[in-house]
XYZ file of C-alpha atoms in Angstrom:
239
model
C 29.902 0.067 -9.641
C 30.424 3.031 -7.729
C 30.830 6.330 -9.179
C 34.382 6.951 -9.263
C 36.911 9.837 -8.707
C 35.218 13.178 -8.503
C 31.767 11.794 -8.808
C 32.400 10.361 -5.239
C 32.879 13.770 -4.179
C 29.445 15.040 -5.921
C 27.640 12.264 -4.523
C 28.587 13.211 -1.107
C 28.062 17.062 -1.578
C 24.434 15.821 -3.082
C 23.851 13.813 0.458
C 25.048 17.001 2.256
C 22.998 19.351 0.718
C 19.844 17.198 0.854
C 20.426 16.769 4.411
C 20.726 20.569 4.565
C 17.451 20.864 2.343
C 15.896 18.530 5.211
C 16.966 20.989 7.701
C 15.267 23.904 5.778
C 12.100 22.002 5.387
C 12.167 21.363 9.098
C 12.638 25.190 9.468
C 9.987 26.123 7.179
C 7.471 23.778 9.028
C 8.436 25.781 12.164
C 8.007 28.850 10.809
C 4.660 27.722 9.468
C 3.305 26.289 12.792
C 4.699 29.605 14.722
C 3.021 32.096 12.104
C -0.095 30.034 12.550
C -0.025 30.028 16.067
C 1.185 33.709 16.717
C -1.338 35.286 14.234
C -4.083 32.600 14.465
C -6.645 35.224 15.668
C -5.565 37.908 13.318
C -6.238 35.321 10.462
C -9.293 34.118 11.759
C -10.723 37.551 11.272
C -9.018 38.194 8.053
C -9.920 36.700 4.480
C -9.166 32.936 3.744
C -6.351 34.195 1.375
C -4.449 35.730 4.016
C -5.252 32.911 6.196
C -3.665 30.324 3.815
C -0.255 31.963 3.902
C 0.961 30.089 7.102
C -0.704 27.152 5.825
C 1.292 27.480 2.518
C 4.630 27.857 4.206
C 3.794 24.734 6.496
C 3.061 22.696 3.199
C 6.051 24.086 1.351
C 8.339 22.910 4.152
C 6.561 19.570 4.383
C 7.237 19.118 0.522
C 10.780 19.973 1.044
C 11.362 17.694 4.019
C 10.156 14.724 1.798
C 11.940 15.687 -1.530
C 15.081 16.027 0.337
C 14.610 12.536 2.095
C 14.176 11.381 -1.674
C 17.211 13.033 -2.660
C 19.286 11.559 -0.104
C 18.296 8.009 -0.918
C 18.897 8.716 -4.688
C 22.540 10.072 -4.024
C 23.358 7.166 -1.480
C 21.902 4.553 -3.847
C 23.168 6.169 -7.048
C 19.988 6.085 -8.612
C 19.902 7.804 -12.107
C 15.843 7.739 -11.801
C 15.718 9.027 -8.296
C 18.176 11.741 -8.718
C 16.916 13.134 -11.884
C 13.287 13.078 -10.212
C 14.658 15.013 -7.083
C 16.303 17.626 -9.312
C 13.154 18.111 -11.359
C 11.088 18.394 -8.392
C 13.707 20.881 -6.750
C 13.597 23.059 -10.010
C 9.915 23.281 -9.676
C 9.871 24.117 -6.217
C 12.428 26.845 -6.921
C 10.702 28.327 -9.895
C 7.208 28.488 -7.599
C 9.250 30.046 -4.745
C 10.574 32.660 -7.351
C 6.846 32.897 -8.625
C 5.587 33.298 -5.168
C 8.106 36.174 -4.369
C 7.538 38.439 -7.170
C 3.562 37.784 -6.516
C 4.099 38.793 -2.749
C 6.104 41.838 -3.943
C 3.396 42.909 -6.561
C 0.639 42.577 -4.068
C 2.370 43.440 -1.023
C 0.405 46.725 -0.919
C -3.005 44.604 -0.979
C -2.026 42.849 2.314
C -2.946 45.762 4.381
C -6.426 46.558 2.694
C -7.110 42.767 3.008
C -6.423 42.739 6.872
C -8.082 46.087 7.327
C -11.422 44.572 5.417
C -11.187 41.580 7.578
C -10.849 43.466 10.862
C -13.743 45.515 9.951
C -16.051 42.705 8.935
C -15.308 40.868 12.143
C -16.093 44.239 14.162
C -19.403 44.205 12.327
C -20.293 40.699 13.421
C -18.819 41.310 16.691
C -21.534 39.799 19.294
C -23.392 38.034 16.648
C -20.953 35.557 15.612
C -18.900 33.755 18.735
C -16.012 32.411 17.139
C -15.418 36.063 15.462
C -15.994 37.495 18.703
C -13.507 35.577 20.685
C -11.133 35.826 17.824
C -11.229 39.669 18.079
C -11.206 39.701 21.771
C -8.083 37.900 21.934
C -6.516 39.415 19.040
C -7.131 42.985 21.165
C -5.739 41.321 24.257
C -2.435 39.815 22.798
C -1.767 42.828 20.578
C -2.669 45.313 23.062
C -4.801 47.210 20.853
C -8.522 48.350 19.854
C -10.370 48.805 16.626
C -8.800 48.324 13.365
C -7.101 51.786 13.040
C -7.878 53.105 16.844
C -10.183 52.608 19.313
C -12.792 55.310 17.821
C -13.505 52.637 14.990
C -15.811 50.889 17.468
C -18.180 54.015 17.687
C -19.170 53.585 13.993
C -20.652 50.131 15.266
C -24.455 51.139 16.151
C -24.338 48.856 19.391
C -21.091 50.454 20.744
C -22.302 53.721 19.784
C -25.484 54.298 21.261
C -23.983 52.809 24.500
C -20.724 55.012 24.217
C -18.709 51.783 24.828
C -15.842 49.359 23.400
C -15.308 45.757 24.052
C -13.780 44.890 27.280
C -10.973 43.442 25.427
C -9.732 47.038 24.669
C -9.029 47.760 28.495
C -5.500 48.124 29.741
C -6.858 48.778 33.180
C -8.575 46.181 35.048
C -12.022 47.916 36.251
C -15.687 46.770 35.287
C -16.341 50.039 33.878
C -12.939 50.587 31.920
C -14.782 50.194 28.706
C -17.576 52.826 29.154
C -16.926 56.085 27.962
C -13.388 55.117 26.783
C -10.478 57.137 26.712
C -6.872 56.371 26.229
C -6.356 56.635 30.035
C -8.373 53.403 30.197
C -8.160 51.403 27.069
C -5.546 50.819 24.153
C -5.567 53.816 21.846
C -3.757 51.964 18.920
C -5.425 50.222 16.372
C -4.942 46.378 15.585
C -3.953 46.793 12.059
C -0.948 48.835 13.121
C 0.020 46.151 15.952
C -0.341 43.566 13.316
C 2.009 45.259 10.700
C 4.526 46.004 13.470
C 4.620 42.408 14.496
C 5.143 41.196 10.511
C 7.881 43.891 9.852
C 9.808 42.623 13.116
C 9.555 39.162 11.807
C 9.753 39.503 8.190
C 13.539 39.817 8.019
C 13.681 36.430 9.826
C 11.446 34.868 7.040
C 13.230 36.693 4.292
C 16.781 35.199 5.655
C 15.356 31.488 5.788
C 13.932 31.856 2.238
C 17.317 33.314 0.675
C 19.449 30.757 2.474
C 16.938 27.831 1.041
C 16.970 29.126 -2.503
C 20.809 29.335 -2.362
C 21.152 25.692 -1.256
C 18.298 24.436 -3.965
C 20.520 26.149 -6.781
C 23.350 24.512 -5.416
C 21.484 21.246 -4.902
C 20.265 21.522 -8.509
C 23.662 21.888 -9.954
C 25.294 19.122 -7.921
C 22.397 16.934 -8.639
C 22.710 17.337 -12.334
C 26.493 16.567 -12.167
C 25.538 13.426 -10.333
C 23.147 12.342 -12.847
C 25.904 12.826 -15.534
C 28.390 10.845 -13.638
C 26.072 7.790 -12.820
C 24.874 8.161 -16.502
C 28.293 7.690 -17.997
C 29.392 5.295 -15.401
C 26.815 2.754 -15.595
C 25.231 0.462 -18.339
C 21.576 0.523 -18.975
C 20.604 -2.878 -18.230
């Protein structure tokens, strides 16, 4: 027996909202991949906690992707069990997102210190650790930066201090001696920490807008799922 009257409309809305959730899941997956790709080298030289952020976004997107598919099937088949499971899982995800947002706001000031510490650690290991060396070089080239706060940071590293040099990846002119006796005329003066922060601030509005949109549709999805659950339960006999 089909869900009658207004429940048909609710069923249709649950299906539509689940499709929207599916799109939101795809969007989060895309954002996670983009963040991981764009900040790959910055995350390599940072701590494991910072490196896990794009991965967490990607995993959340995959979870929403599959839960929305589950919800679509439940709404289409008018399965009380599937719709209930969908509503519970979506509620859990919503609460986790709220907790993550609160934690992100509380610990936002620590992000800079964690990133700076990672940059300094990578600089100290420059030349000794090949993957880190390559990561630092690519980071400095991609962001047109040098050092953590500015190019003089490299002068605190013994191997560069004694020769009055910086890595060649700091150069903004293409000469063989651009990194010897460096100055703003030959190398990038700005530090990588500042450049990465600028990139994050530029893109944070996109992430925030997507997150708010997803949260809004999650709330609506939970409400309509509960309405559909009530309609299914009252319209069916338990066999």
